[in-house]
mmCIF file of C-alpha atoms in Angstrom:
data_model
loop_
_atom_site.group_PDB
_atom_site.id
_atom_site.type_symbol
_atom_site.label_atom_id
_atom_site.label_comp_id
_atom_site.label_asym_id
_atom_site.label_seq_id
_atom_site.Cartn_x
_atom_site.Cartn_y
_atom_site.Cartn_z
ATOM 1 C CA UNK A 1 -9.695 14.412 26.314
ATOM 2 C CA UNK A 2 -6.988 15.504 23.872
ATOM 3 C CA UNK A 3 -8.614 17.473 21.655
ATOM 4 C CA UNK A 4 -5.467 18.520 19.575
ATOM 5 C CA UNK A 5 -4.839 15.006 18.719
ATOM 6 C CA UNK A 6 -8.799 15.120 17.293
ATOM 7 C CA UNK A 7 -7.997 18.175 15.009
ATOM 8 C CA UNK A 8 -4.550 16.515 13.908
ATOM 9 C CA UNK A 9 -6.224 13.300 13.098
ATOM 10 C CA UNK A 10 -9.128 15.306 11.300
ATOM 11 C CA UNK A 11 -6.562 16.807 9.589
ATOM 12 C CA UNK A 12 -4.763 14.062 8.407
ATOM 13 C CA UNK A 13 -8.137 12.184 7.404
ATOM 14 C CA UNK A 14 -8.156 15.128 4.665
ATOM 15 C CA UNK A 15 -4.758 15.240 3.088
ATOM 16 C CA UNK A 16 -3.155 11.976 3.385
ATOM 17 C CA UNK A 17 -4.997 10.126 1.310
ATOM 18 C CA UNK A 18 -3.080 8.099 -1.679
ATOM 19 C CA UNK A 19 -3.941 4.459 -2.526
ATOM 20 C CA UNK A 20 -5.543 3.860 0.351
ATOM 21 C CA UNK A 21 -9.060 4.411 1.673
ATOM 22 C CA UNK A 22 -10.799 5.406 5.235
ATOM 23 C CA UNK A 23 -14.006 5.771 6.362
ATOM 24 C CA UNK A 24 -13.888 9.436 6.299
ATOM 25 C CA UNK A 25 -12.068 10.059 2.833
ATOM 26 C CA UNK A 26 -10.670 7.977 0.482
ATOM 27 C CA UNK A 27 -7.957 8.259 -1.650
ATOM 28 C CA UNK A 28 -7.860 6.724 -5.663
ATOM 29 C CA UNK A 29 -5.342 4.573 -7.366
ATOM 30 C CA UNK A 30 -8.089 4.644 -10.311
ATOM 31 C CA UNK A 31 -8.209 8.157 -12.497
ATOM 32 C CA UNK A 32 -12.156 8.384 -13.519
ATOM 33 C CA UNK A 33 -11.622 6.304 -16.476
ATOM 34 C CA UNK A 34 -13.541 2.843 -17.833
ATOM 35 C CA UNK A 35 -9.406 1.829 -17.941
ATOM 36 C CA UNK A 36 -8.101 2.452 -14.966
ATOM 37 C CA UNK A 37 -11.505 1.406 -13.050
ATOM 38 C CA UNK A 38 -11.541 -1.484 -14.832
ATOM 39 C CA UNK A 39 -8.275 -2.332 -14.333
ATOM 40 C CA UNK A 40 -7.951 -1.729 -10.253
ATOM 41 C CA UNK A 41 -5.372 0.159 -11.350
ATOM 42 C CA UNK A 42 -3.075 -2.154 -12.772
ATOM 43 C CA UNK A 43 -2.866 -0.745 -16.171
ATOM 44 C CA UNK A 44 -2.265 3.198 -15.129
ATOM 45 C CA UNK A 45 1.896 2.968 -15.372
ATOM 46 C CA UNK A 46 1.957 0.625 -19.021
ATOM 47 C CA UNK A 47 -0.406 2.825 -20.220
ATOM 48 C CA UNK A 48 0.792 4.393 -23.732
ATOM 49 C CA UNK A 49 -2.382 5.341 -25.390
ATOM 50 C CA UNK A 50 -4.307 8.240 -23.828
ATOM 51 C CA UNK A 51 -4.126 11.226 -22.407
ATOM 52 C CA UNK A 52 -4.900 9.854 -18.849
ATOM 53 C CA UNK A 53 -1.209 8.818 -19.280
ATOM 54 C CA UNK A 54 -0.782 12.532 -18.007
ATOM 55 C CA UNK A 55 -1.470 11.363 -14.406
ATOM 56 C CA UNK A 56 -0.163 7.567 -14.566
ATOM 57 C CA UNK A 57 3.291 7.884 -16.401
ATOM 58 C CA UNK A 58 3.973 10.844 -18.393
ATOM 59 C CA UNK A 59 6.422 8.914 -20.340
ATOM 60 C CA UNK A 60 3.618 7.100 -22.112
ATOM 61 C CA UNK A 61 2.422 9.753 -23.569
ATOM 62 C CA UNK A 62 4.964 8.924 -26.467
ATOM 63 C CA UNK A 63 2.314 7.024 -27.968
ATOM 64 C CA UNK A 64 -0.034 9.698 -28.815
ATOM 65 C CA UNK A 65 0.333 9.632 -32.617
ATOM 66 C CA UNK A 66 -1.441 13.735 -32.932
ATOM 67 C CA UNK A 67 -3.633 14.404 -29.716
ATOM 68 C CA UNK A 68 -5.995 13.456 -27.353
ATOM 69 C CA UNK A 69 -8.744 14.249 -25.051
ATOM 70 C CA UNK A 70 -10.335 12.183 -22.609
ATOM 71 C CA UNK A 71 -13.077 13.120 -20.505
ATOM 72 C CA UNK A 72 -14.236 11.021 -17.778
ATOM 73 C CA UNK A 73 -16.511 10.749 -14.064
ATOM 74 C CA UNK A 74 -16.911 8.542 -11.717
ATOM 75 C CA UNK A 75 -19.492 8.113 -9.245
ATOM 76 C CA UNK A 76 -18.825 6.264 -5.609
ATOM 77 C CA UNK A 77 -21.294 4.896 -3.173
ATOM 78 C CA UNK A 78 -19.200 4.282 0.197
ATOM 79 C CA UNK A 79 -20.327 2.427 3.029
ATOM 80 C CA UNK A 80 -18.478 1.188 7.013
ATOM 81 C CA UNK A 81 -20.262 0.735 10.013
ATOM 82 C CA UNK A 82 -17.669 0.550 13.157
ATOM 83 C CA UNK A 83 -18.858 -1.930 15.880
ATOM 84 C CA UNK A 84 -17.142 -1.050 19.197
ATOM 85 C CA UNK A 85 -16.536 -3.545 21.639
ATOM 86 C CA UNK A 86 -18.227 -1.314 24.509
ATOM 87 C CA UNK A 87 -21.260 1.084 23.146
ATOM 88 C CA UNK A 88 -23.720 1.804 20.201
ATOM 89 C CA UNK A 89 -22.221 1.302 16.680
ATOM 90 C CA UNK A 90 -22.051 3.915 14.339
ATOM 91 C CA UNK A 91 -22.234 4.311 10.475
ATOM 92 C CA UNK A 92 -20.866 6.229 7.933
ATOM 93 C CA UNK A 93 -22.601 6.470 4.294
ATOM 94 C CA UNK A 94 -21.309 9.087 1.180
ATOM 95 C CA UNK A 95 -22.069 10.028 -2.149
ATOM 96 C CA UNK A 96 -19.727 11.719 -4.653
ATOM 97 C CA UNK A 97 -18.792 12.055 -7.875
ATOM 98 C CA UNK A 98 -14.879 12.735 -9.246
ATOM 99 C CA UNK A 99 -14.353 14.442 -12.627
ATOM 100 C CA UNK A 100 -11.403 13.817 -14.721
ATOM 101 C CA UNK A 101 -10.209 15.541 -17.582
ATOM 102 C CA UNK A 102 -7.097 15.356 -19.730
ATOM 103 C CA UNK A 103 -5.412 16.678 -22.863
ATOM 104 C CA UNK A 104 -2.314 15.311 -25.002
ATOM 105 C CA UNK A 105 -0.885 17.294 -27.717
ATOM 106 C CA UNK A 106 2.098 15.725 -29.790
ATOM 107 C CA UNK A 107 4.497 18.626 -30.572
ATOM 108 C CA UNK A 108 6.981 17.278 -32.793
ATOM 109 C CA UNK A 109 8.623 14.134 -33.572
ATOM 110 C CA UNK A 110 10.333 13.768 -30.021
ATOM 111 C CA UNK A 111 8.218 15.701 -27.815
ATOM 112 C CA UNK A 112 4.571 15.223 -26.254
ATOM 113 C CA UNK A 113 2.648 17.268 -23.998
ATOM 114 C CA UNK A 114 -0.036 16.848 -21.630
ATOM 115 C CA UNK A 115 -2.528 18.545 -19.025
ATOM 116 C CA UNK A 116 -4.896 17.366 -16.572
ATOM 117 C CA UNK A 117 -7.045 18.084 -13.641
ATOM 118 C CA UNK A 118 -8.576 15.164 -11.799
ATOM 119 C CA UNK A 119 -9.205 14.275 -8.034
ATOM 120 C CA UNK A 120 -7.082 11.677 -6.449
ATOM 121 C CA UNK A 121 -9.325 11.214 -3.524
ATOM 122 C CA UNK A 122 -12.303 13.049 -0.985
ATOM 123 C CA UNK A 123 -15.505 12.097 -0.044
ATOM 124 C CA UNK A 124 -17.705 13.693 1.896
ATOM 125 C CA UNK A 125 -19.774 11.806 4.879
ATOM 126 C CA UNK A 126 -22.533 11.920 7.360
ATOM 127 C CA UNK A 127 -22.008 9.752 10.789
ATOM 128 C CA UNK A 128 -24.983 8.334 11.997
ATOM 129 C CA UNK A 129 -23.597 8.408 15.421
ATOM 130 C CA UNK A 130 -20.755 10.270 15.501
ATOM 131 C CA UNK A 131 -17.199 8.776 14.476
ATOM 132 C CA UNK A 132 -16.855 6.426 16.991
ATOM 133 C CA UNK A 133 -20.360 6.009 18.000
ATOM 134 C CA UNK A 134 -21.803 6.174 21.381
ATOM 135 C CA UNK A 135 -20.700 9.148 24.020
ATOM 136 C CA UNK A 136 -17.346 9.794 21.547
ATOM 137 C CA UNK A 137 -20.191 11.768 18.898
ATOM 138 C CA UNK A 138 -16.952 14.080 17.836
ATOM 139 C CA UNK A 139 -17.668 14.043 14.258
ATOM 140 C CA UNK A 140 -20.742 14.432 12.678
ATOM 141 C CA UNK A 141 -20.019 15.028 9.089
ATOM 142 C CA UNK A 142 -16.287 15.188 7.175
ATOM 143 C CA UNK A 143 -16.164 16.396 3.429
ATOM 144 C CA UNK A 144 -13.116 16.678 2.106
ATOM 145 C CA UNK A 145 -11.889 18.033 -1.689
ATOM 146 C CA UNK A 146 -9.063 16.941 -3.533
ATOM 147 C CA UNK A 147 -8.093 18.491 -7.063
ATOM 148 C CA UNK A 148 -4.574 17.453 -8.824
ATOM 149 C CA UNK A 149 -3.518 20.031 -11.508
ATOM 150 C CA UNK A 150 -0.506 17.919 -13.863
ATOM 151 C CA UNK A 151 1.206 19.321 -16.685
ATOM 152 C CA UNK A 152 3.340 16.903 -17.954
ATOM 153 C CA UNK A 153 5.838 16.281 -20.818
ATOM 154 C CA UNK A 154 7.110 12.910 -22.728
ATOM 155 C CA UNK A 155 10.417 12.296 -24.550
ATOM 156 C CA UNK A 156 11.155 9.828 -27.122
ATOM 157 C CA UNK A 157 15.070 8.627 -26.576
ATOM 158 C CA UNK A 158 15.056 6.380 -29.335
ATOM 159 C CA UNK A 159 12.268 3.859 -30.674
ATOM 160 C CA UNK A 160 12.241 1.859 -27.448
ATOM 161 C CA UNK A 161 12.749 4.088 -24.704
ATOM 162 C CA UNK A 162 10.786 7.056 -23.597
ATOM 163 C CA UNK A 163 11.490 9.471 -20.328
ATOM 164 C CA UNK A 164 8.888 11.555 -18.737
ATOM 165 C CA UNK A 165 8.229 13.944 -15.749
ATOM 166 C CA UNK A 166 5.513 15.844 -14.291
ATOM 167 C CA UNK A 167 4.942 19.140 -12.112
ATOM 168 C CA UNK A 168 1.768 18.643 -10.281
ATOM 169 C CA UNK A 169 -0.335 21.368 -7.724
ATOM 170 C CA UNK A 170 -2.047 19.841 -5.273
ATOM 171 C CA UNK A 171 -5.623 21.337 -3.590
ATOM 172 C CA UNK A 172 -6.660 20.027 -0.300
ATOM 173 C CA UNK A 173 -9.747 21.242 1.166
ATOM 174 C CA UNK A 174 -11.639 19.974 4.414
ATOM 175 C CA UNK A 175 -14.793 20.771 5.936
ATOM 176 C CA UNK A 176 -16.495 19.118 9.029
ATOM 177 C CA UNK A 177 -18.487 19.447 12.503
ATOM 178 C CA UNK A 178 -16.158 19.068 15.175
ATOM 179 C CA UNK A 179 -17.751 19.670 18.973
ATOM 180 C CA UNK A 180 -21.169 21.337 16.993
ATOM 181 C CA UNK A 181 -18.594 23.840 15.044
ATOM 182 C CA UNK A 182 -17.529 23.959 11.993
ATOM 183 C CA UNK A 183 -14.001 23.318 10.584
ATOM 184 C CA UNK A 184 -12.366 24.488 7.671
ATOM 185 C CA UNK A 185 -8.818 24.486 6.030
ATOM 186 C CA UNK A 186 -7.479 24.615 2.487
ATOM 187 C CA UNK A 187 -4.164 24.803 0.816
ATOM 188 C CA UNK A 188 -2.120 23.983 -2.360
ATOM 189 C CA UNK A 189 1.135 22.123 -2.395
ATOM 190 C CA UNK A 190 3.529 21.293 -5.081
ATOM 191 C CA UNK A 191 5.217 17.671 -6.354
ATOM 192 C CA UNK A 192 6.546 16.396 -9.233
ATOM 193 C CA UNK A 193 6.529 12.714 -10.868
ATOM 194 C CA UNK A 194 9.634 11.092 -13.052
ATOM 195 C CA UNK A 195 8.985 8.316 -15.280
ATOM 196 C CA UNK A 196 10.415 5.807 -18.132
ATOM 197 C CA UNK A 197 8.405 3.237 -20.264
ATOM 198 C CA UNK A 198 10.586 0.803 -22.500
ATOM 199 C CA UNK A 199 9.381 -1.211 -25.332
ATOM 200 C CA UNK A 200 11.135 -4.505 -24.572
ATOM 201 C CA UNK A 201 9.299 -6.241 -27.948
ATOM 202 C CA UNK A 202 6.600 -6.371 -30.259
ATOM 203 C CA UNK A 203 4.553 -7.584 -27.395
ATOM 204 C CA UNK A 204 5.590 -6.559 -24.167
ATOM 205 C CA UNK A 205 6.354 -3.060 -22.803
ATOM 206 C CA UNK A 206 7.398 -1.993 -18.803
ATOM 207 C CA UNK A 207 6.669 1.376 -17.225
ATOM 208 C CA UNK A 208 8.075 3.079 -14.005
ATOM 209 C CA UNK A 209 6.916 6.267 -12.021
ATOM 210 C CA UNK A 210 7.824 8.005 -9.501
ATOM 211 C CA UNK A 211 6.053 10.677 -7.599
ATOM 212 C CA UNK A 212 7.229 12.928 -4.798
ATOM 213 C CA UNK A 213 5.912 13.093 -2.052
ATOM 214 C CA UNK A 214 4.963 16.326 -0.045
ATOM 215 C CA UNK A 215 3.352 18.468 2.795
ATOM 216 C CA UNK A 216 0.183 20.485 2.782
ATOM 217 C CA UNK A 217 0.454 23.385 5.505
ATOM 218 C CA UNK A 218 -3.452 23.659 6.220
ATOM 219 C CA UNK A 219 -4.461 26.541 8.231
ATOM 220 C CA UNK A 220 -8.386 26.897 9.692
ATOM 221 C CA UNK A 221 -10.392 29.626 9.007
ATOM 222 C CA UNK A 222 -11.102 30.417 12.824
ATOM 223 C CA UNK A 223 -8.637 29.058 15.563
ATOM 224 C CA UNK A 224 -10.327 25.861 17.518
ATOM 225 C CA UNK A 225 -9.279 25.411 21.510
ATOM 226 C CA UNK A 226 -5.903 27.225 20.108
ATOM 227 C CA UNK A 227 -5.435 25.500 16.684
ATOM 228 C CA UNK A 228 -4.839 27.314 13.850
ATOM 229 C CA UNK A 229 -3.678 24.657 11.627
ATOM 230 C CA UNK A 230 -1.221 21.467 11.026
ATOM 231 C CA UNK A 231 1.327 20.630 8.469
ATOM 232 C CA UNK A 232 0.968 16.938 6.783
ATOM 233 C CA UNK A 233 3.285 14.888 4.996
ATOM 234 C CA UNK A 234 1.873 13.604 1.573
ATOM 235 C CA UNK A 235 3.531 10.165 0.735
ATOM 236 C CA UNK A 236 5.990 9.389 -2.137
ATOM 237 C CA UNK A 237 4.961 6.634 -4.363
ATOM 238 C CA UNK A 238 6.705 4.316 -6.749
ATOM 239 C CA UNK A 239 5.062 2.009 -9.680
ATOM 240 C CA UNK A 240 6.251 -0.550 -11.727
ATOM 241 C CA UNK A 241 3.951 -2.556 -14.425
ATOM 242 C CA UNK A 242 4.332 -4.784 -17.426
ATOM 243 C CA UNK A 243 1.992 -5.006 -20.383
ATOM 244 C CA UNK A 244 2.429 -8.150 -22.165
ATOM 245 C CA UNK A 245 0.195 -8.817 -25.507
ATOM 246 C CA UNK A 246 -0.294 -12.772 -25.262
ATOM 247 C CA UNK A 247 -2.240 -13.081 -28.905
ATOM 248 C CA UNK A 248 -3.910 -10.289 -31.392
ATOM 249 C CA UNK A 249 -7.162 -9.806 -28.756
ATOM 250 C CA UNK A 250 -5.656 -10.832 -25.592
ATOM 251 C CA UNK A 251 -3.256 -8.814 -23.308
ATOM 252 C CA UNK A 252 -2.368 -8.930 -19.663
ATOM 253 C CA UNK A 253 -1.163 -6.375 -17.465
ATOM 254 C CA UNK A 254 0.771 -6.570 -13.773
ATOM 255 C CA UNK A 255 1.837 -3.667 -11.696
ATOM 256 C CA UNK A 256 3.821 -3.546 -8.209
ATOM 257 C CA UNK A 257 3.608 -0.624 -6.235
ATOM 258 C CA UNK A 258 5.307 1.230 -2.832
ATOM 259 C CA UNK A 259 4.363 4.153 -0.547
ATOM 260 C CA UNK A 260 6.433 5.270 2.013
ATOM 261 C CA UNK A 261 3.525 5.590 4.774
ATOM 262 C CA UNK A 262 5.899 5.224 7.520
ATOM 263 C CA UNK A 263 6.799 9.356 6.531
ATOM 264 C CA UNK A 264 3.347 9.851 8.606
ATOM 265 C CA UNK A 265 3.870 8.331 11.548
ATOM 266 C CA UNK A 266 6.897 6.587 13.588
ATOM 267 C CA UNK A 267 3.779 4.039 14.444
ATOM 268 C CA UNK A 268 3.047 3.452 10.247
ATOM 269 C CA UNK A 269 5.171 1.466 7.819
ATOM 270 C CA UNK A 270 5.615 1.855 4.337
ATOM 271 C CA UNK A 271 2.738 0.067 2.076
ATOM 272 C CA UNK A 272 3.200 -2.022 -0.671
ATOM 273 C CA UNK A 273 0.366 -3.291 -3.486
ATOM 274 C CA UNK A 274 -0.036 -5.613 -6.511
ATOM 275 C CA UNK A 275 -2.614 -5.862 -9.735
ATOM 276 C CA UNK A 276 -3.245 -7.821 -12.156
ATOM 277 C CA UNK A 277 -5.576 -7.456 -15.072
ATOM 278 C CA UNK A 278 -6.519 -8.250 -18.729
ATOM 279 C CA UNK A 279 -7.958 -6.581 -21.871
ATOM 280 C CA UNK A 280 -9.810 -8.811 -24.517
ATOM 281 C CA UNK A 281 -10.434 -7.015 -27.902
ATOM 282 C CA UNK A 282 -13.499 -8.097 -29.463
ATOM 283 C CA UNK A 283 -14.305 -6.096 -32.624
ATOM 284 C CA UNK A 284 -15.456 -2.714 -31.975
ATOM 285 C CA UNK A 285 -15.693 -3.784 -28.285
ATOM 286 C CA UNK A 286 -12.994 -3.629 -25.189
ATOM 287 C CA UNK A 287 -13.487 -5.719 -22.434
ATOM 288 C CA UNK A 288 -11.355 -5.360 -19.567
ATOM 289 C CA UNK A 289 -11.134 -6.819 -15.889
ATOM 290 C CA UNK A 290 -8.550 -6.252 -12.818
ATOM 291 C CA UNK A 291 -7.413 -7.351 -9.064
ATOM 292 C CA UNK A 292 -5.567 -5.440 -6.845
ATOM 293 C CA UNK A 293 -4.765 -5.604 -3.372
ATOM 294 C CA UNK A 294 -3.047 -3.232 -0.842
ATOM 295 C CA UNK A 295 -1.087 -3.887 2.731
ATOM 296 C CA UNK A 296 -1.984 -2.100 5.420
ATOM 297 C CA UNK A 297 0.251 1.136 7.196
ATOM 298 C CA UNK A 298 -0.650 0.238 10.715
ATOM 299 C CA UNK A 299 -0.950 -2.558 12.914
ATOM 300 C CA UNK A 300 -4.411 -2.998 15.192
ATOM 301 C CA UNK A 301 -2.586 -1.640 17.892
ATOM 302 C CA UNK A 302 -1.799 2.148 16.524
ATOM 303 C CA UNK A 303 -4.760 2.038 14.413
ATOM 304 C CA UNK A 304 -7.824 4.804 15.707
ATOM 305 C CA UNK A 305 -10.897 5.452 14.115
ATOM 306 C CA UNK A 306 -10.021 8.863 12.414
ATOM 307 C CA UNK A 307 -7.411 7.023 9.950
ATOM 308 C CA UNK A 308 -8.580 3.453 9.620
ATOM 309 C CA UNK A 309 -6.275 2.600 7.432
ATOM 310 C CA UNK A 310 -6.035 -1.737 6.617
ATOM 311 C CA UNK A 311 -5.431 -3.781 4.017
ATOM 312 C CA UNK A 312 -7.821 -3.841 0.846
ATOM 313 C CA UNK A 313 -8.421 -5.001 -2.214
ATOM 314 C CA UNK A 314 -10.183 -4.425 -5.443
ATOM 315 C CA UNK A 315 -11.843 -6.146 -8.612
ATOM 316 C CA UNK A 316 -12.835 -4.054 -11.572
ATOM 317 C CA UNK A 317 -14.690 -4.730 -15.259
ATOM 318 C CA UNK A 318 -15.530 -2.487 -17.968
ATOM 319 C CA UNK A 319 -16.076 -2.277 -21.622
ATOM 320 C CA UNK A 320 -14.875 0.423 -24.529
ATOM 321 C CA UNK A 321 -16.325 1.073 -27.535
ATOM 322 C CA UNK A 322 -14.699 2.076 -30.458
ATOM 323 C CA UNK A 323 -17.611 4.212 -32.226
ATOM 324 C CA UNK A 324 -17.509 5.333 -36.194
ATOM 325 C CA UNK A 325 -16.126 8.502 -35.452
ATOM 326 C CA UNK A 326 -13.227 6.629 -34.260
ATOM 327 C CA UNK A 327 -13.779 8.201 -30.728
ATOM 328 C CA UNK A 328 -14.121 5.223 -27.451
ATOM 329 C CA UNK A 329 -16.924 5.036 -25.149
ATOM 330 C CA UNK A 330 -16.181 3.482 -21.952
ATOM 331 C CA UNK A 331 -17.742 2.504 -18.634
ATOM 332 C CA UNK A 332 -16.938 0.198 -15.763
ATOM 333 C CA UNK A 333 -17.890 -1.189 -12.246
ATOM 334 C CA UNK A 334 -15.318 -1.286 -9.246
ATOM 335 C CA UNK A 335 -16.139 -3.127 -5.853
ATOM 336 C CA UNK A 336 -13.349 -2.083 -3.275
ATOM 337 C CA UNK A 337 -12.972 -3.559 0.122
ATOM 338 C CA UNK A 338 -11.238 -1.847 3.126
ATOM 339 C CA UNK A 339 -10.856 -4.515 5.256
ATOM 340 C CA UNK A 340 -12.060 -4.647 9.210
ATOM 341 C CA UNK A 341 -9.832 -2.009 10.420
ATOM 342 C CA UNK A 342 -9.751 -3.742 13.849
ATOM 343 C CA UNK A 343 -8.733 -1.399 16.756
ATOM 344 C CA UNK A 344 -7.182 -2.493 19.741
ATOM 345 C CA UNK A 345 -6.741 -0.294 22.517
ATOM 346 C CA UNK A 346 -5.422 -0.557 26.270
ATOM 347 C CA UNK A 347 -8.004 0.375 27.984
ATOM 348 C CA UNK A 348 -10.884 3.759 27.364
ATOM 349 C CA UNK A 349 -9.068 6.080 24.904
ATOM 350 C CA UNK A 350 -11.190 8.448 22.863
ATOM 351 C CA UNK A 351 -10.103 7.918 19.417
ATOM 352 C CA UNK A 352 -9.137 4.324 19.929
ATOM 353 C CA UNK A 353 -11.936 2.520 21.183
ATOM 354 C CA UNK A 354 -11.141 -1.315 20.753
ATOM 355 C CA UNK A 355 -13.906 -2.891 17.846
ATOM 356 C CA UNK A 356 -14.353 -3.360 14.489
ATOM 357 C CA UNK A 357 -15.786 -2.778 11.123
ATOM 358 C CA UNK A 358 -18.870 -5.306 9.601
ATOM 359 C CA UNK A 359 -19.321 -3.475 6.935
ATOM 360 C CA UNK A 360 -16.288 -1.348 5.495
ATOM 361 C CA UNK A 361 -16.332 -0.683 0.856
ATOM 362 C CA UNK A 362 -16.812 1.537 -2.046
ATOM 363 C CA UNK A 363 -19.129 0.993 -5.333
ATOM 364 C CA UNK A 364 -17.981 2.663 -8.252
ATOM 365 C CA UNK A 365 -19.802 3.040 -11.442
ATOM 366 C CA UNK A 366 -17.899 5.124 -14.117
ATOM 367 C CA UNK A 367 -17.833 6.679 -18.058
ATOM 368 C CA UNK A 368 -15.081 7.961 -19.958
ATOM 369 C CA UNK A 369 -15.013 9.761 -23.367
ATOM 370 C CA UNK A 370 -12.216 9.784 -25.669
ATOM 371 C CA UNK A 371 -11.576 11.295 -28.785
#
């Protein structure tokens, strides 16, 4: 039994987690907003019209005209049950809810700034028969906590190009029962994001962003069978998106998207996605819908059942309101799929036991505030 392999892939199962989701934390290409929930994501890097831009492309926040707030929470119902080839199944079931909040201020005719603190991933989880079920009860329960400070800053070139970047703290926190004992480890890490958005036309606009990727040196509060802690490599990811308005109420909106997973492990490869969505303006009323879809880091072979990381996808709708005040009221519904994670190993290893998940998404039912 390798039980430093258990603790690194513990450890990993709380920090790297980007775009991609796990049974025992997931990580959010959505923000906590009606938008980008709506969306599946698509819309984040085109987006020019709310603070949230803070987080998705700072560059767009050249389109705040004074300021903006938007306040916003989601709420996410996750559900896998792993079906091993050889012993009892087990199942994993979570409750959580991610805040988001954001703040753009223009400052002069050039310049606009921008705050925000939201969580780009974490769950926490109860196993009802350990993480891999049967005899290999390691993990009973995994929470994990994820907080993203960005302060970020937009430049207006000239009237159809617009630069932005973005220093961002990280906070990675994770908690769980490993052997009947409890493990815990926290720690802040720095990044930073660069991005563009050009106005091509009247109709159609293109946005770019790139964020850094970087490591998270967790220690534990109390040394387990020698451990005192492991350093993890955070992704870098790259967007691209187009926001084309096709008539006065109908737009669409397309995004491509890398991560270079194969940083993690000489066994992952780099991940790329794809969205597509569209926003219908009806009077007072927004309605928006979205698809996206992810490739998975790891083949079947490499894959364990600390990180099962696969291929997913995602379809989104929502609704703003534009009330009297001239503030928006927003909420929207998310299913997300994670795929069947399939394992195979060569022969009885611990945290690869060969099998399956039947049963492997995410609800998500969110409301976001703007004014």
């Amino acid at each position: 039994m390798n039980r430093s392999k258990i603790l690194l892939a513990l450890s990993a199962t709380a920090v790297i987690n980007t775009s991609s989701a796990m049974a025992a934390g997931l990580s959010l290409s959505q923000i906590g907003t009606a938008d980008s929930v709506a969306t599946a994501g698509a819309a984040g890097v085109t987006n020019n019209s709310d603070a949230a831009a803070t987080i998705t492309n700072a560059a767009g926040l050249s389109g705040i005209e004074d300021s903006n707030m938007m306040l916003g929470g989601q709420l996410l119902d996750v559900r896998s049950q792993f079906e091993p080839k050889e012993g009892e199944s087990t199942q994993s079931n979570g409750l959580q809810f991610i805040p988001h909040l954001s703040y753009a201020k223009r400052l002069n005719e050039d310049w606009v700034a921008g705050i925000a603190l939201h969580s780009p991933g974490g769950l926490g989880v109860a196993y009802s028969n350990g993480i891999a079920g049967g005899a290999q009860n390691i993990v009973k329960e995994n929470k994990i906590t994820m907080l993203s400070l960005t302060a970020s800053a937009a430049y207006q070139i000239n009237e159809q190009l617009a630069l932005g970047a973005s220093i961002i703290t990280n906070y990675a926190g994770v908690e769980a029962s490993v052997f009947d004992r409890t493990v815990t480890g926290k720690q802040l890490a720095p990044t930073f994001a660069l991005s563009a958005q050009y106005q091509l036309n009247e109709k159609t606009r293109i946005g770019a962003n790139y964020q850094h990727g970087s490591e998270h040196d967790i220690e534990f509060d109390e040394a387990l069978l020698g451990i005192q802690g492991m350093a993890i490599n955070w992704p870098a990811t790259f967007d691209i998106g187009i926001d084309h308005q096709l008539t006065e109420q109908l737009n669409i909106m397309a995004n491509a998207k890398w991560q270079s997973w194969s940083d993690y492990d000489a066994n992952y490869q780099d991940t790329y996605s794809a969205g597509i969505a569209a926003g219908y303006q009806a009077g007072h009323w927004l309605w928006q819908a979205g698809f996206s879809i992810d490739s998975s880091p790891v083949d079947a072979e490499y894959r364990d059942i600390v990180l099962p990381l696969d291929k997913q996808w995602r379809l989104g709708i929502g609704a703003e309101k534009t009330l009297a005040s001239g503030a928006k009221l927003g909420i929207a519904y998310q299913y997300q799929n994670l795929g069947d994670a399939e394992i195979i190993s060569q022969g009885r290893e611990l945290l690869r036991p060969s099998g399956e998940y039947s049963e492997n998404r995410v609800h998500f039912i969110t409301l976001s505030y703007q004014f």
